[in-house]
PDB file of C-alpha atoms in Angstrom:
ATOM      1  CA  UNK B   1      14.957  33.793  -6.449  1.00 80.00           C
ATOM      2  CA  UNK B   2      17.332  36.516  -5.763  1.00 87.00           C
ATOM      3  CA  UNK B   3      20.807  35.151  -6.106  1.00 92.00           C
ATOM      4  CA  UNK B   4      20.266  32.485  -8.904  1.00 93.00           C
ATOM      5  CA  UNK B   5      19.847  34.864 -11.832  1.00 92.00           C
ATOM      6  CA  UNK B   6      23.047  36.760 -10.356  1.00 93.00           C
ATOM      7  CA  UNK B   7      24.951  33.647 -10.154  1.00 95.00           C
ATOM      8  CA  UNK B   8      23.840  32.191 -13.733  1.00 95.00           C
ATOM      9  CA  UNK B   9      24.632  35.516 -15.229  1.00 93.00           C
ATOM     10  CA  UNK B  10      28.238  35.411 -13.556  1.00 95.00           C
ATOM     11  CA  UNK B  11      28.643  31.856 -14.937  1.00 96.00           C
ATOM     12  CA  UNK B  12      27.798  32.808 -18.352  1.00 95.00           C
ATOM     13  CA  UNK B  13      24.973  30.289 -18.640  1.00 96.00           C
ATOM     14  CA  UNK B  14      22.767  31.266 -21.888  1.00 96.00           C
ATOM     15  CA  UNK B  15      19.382  32.684 -20.827  1.00 95.00           C
ATOM     16  CA  UNK B  16      17.668  29.523 -22.258  1.00 96.00           C
ATOM     17  CA  UNK B  17      19.439  27.153 -19.867  1.00 96.00           C
ATOM     18  CA  UNK B  18      19.040  29.695 -17.033  1.00 96.00           C
ATOM     19  CA  UNK B  19      15.667  30.112 -17.563  1.00 95.00           C
ATOM     20  CA  UNK B  20      14.919  26.266 -17.452  1.00 96.00           C
ATOM     21  CA  UNK B  21      17.104  25.989 -14.229  1.00 95.00           C
ATOM     22  CA  UNK B  22      15.217  28.641 -12.643  1.00 96.00           C
ATOM     23  CA  UNK B  23      11.877  27.209 -13.818  1.00 95.00           C
ATOM     24  CA  UNK B  24      12.750  23.884 -12.304  1.00 94.00           C
ATOM     25  CA  UNK B  25      14.184  25.001  -8.858  1.00 94.00           C
ATOM     26  CA  UNK B  26      12.428  28.101  -7.621  1.00 93.00           C
ATOM     27  CA  UNK B  27       9.295  27.164  -5.818  1.00 89.00           C
ATOM     28  CA  UNK B  28       6.304  29.485  -6.719  1.00 90.00           C
ATOM     29  CA  UNK B  29       5.200  30.520 -10.299  1.00 90.00           C
ATOM     30  CA  UNK B  30       5.371  34.400  -9.431  1.00 91.00           C
ATOM     31  CA  UNK B  31       8.907  34.007  -8.115  1.00 93.00           C
ATOM     32  CA  UNK B  32       9.958  31.902 -11.296  1.00 95.00           C
ATOM     33  CA  UNK B  33       8.725  34.834 -13.430  1.00 94.00           C
ATOM     34  CA  UNK B  34      10.234  37.474 -11.639  1.00 95.00           C
ATOM     35  CA  UNK B  35      13.687  35.352 -11.368  1.00 95.00           C
ATOM     36  CA  UNK B  36      13.489  34.513 -15.078  1.00 95.00           C
ATOM     37  CA  UNK B  37      12.832  38.426 -16.057  1.00 95.00           C
ATOM     38  CA  UNK B  38      15.991  39.304 -14.076  1.00 94.00           C
ATOM     39  CA  UNK B  39      17.845  37.058 -16.450  1.00 94.00           C
ATOM     40  CA  UNK B  40      16.183  38.203 -19.334  1.00 95.00           C
ATOM     41  CA  UNK B  41      13.231  37.779 -21.952  1.00 95.00           C
ATOM     42  CA  UNK B  42      14.287  34.629 -23.298  1.00 97.00           C
ATOM     43  CA  UNK B  43      15.049  33.134 -19.506  1.00 96.00           C
ATOM     44  CA  UNK B  44      11.576  34.453 -18.543  1.00 96.00           C
ATOM     45  CA  UNK B  45       9.878  32.619 -21.186  1.00 96.00           C
ATOM     46  CA  UNK B  46      11.786  29.174 -20.472  1.00 96.00           C
ATOM     47  CA  UNK B  47      11.482  29.516 -16.661  1.00 95.00           C
ATOM     48  CA  UNK B  48       7.617  29.981 -17.156  1.00 94.00           C
ATOM     49  CA  UNK B  49       7.191  27.250 -19.482  1.00 94.00           C
ATOM     50  CA  UNK B  50       9.325  24.670 -17.302  1.00 95.00           C
ATOM     51  CA  UNK B  51       7.292  25.768 -14.219  1.00 94.00           C
ATOM     52  CA  UNK B  52       3.955  25.217 -15.984  1.00 90.00           C
ATOM     53  CA  UNK B  53       4.899  21.889 -17.259  1.00 91.00           C
ATOM     54  CA  UNK B  54       5.630  21.002 -13.476  1.00 90.00           C
ATOM     55  CA  UNK B  55       2.217  22.454 -12.446  1.00 85.00           C
ATOM     56  CA  UNK B  56       0.535  20.607 -14.866  1.00 83.00           C
ATOM     57  CA  UNK B  57       2.213  17.270 -14.258  1.00 88.00           C
ATOM     58  CA  UNK B  58       1.438  17.317 -10.411  1.00 83.00           C
ATOM     59  CA  UNK B  59      -1.803  15.780 -10.431  1.00 80.00           C
ATOM     60  CA  UNK B  60      -0.605  12.754 -12.846  1.00 84.00           C
ATOM     61  CA  UNK B  61       2.258  11.996 -10.660  1.00 88.00           C
ATOM     62  CA  UNK B  62       0.319  12.238  -7.335  1.00 83.00           C
ATOM     63  CA  UNK B  63      -2.131   9.739  -9.008  1.00 82.00           C
ATOM     64  CA  UNK B  64       0.794   7.274  -9.955  1.00 86.00           C
ATOM     65  CA  UNK B  65       2.529   7.765  -6.576  1.00 86.00           C
ATOM     66  CA  UNK B  66      -0.589   6.873  -4.928  1.00 82.00           C
ATOM     67  CA  UNK B  67      -1.224   3.890  -7.007  1.00 83.00           C
ATOM     68  CA  UNK B  68       2.371   2.707  -6.654  1.00 84.00           C
ATOM     69  CA  UNK B  69       2.169   2.700  -2.781  1.00 82.00           C
ATOM     70  CA  UNK B  70      -0.988   1.048  -2.966  1.00 80.00           C
ATOM     71  CA  UNK B  71       0.126  -1.773  -4.828  1.00 79.00           C
ATOM     72  CA  UNK B  72       3.819  -2.436  -4.006  1.00 79.00           C
ATOM     73  CA  UNK B  73       5.187  -0.402  -0.955  1.00 77.00           C
ATOM     74  CA  UNK B  74       2.340  -0.799   1.819  1.00 70.00           C
ATOM     75  CA  UNK B  75       1.928  -4.307   0.510  1.00 64.00           C
ATOM     76  CA  UNK B  76       5.470  -5.211   1.665  1.00 62.00           C
ATOM     77  CA  UNK B  77       6.014  -6.511  -2.186  1.00 56.00           C
ATOM     78  CA  UNK B  78       3.789  -9.257  -1.398  1.00 63.00           C
ATOM     79  CA  UNK B  79       0.838 -10.115  -3.892  1.00 61.00           C
ATOM     80  CA  UNK B  80       1.873  -7.309  -6.376  1.00 61.00           C
ATOM     81  CA  UNK B  81      -0.651  -8.530  -8.997  1.00 67.00           C
ATOM     82  CA  UNK B  82      -3.629  -7.496  -6.716  1.00 68.00           C
ATOM     83  CA  UNK B  83      -5.979  -4.990  -8.097  1.00 76.00           C
ATOM     84  CA  UNK B  84      -6.042  -1.617  -6.323  1.00 78.00           C
ATOM     85  CA  UNK B  85      -9.645  -0.136  -6.142  1.00 81.00           C
ATOM     86  CA  UNK B  86     -10.741   3.359  -7.047  1.00 82.00           C
ATOM     87  CA  UNK B  87     -11.716   3.999  -3.463  1.00 84.00           C
ATOM     88  CA  UNK B  88      -8.297   2.940  -2.043  1.00 82.00           C
ATOM     89  CA  UNK B  89      -6.539   5.489  -4.573  1.00 80.00           C
ATOM     90  CA  UNK B  90      -9.173   8.293  -3.455  1.00 83.00           C
ATOM     91  CA  UNK B  91      -8.009   7.826   0.109  1.00 83.00           C
ATOM     92  CA  UNK B  92      -4.377   8.170  -0.816  1.00 80.00           C
ATOM     93  CA  UNK B  93      -4.683  10.788  -3.308  1.00 79.00           C
ATOM     94  CA  UNK B  94      -3.918  14.420  -1.920  1.00 81.00           C
ATOM     95  CA  UNK B  95      -7.014  16.427  -2.282  1.00 85.00           C
ATOM     96  CA  UNK B  96      -5.277  19.666  -3.121  1.00 83.00           C
ATOM     97  CA  UNK B  97      -4.985  18.225  -6.545  1.00 79.00           C
ATOM     98  CA  UNK B  98      -8.883  18.305  -7.007  1.00 84.00           C
ATOM     99  CA  UNK B  99      -8.691  22.173  -5.791  1.00 86.00           C
ATOM    100  CA  UNK B 100      -5.654  22.881  -8.020  1.00 79.00           C
ATOM    101  CA  UNK B 101      -7.398  21.515 -11.025  1.00 79.00           C
ATOM    102  CA  UNK B 102     -10.744  23.382 -10.380  1.00 86.00           C
ATOM    103  CA  UNK B 103      -8.824  26.593  -9.936  1.00 84.00           C
ATOM    104  CA  UNK B 104      -6.915  26.108 -13.207  1.00 78.00           C
ATOM    105  CA  UNK B 105     -10.104  25.349 -14.989  1.00 82.00           C
ATOM    106  CA  UNK B 106     -12.081  28.284 -13.520  1.00 83.00           C
ATOM    107  CA  UNK B 107      -9.071  30.495 -14.266  1.00 79.00           C
ATOM    108  CA  UNK B 108      -8.884  29.473 -17.644  1.00 73.00           C
ATOM    109  CA  UNK B 109     -12.760  29.517 -18.283  1.00 79.00           C
ATOM    110  CA  UNK B 110     -12.903  33.262 -17.079  1.00 75.00           C
ATOM    111  CA  UNK B 111     -10.153  34.077 -19.453  1.00 71.00           C
ATOM    112  CA  UNK B 112     -11.854  32.693 -22.405  1.00 73.00           C
ATOM    113  CA  UNK B 113     -14.959  34.789 -21.779  1.00 77.00           C
ATOM    114  CA  UNK B 114     -12.750  38.080 -20.851  1.00 71.00           C
ATOM    115  CA  UNK B 115     -13.327  40.628 -23.506  1.00 57.00           C
ATOM    116  CA  UNK B 116     -10.361  42.866 -24.517  1.00 53.00           C
TER     117      UNK B 116
END
């Protein structure tokens, strides 16, 4: 978070590409915002956009990883055509995804009703 903007500036990387790199490599959204801002306004927008896309996709990716492991990996490749039930996916799915979705939904709902 601290050195990446400095290194990107020294290498002459554009703000757009630098922001995308920061968004894809720095862990937390707040740190992405700070690091992107240190590189410039265009970098900040790109960094936050890339990080937001990662955050949006995490639930879908977790679902498909759970499905893949239930169907192929834990099955040792045998009977790959077997049906995987919803209860098995539910057991394998990381439950923090539900909390993450609820927090996002609640935050966005409050934002809609906020008066300016």
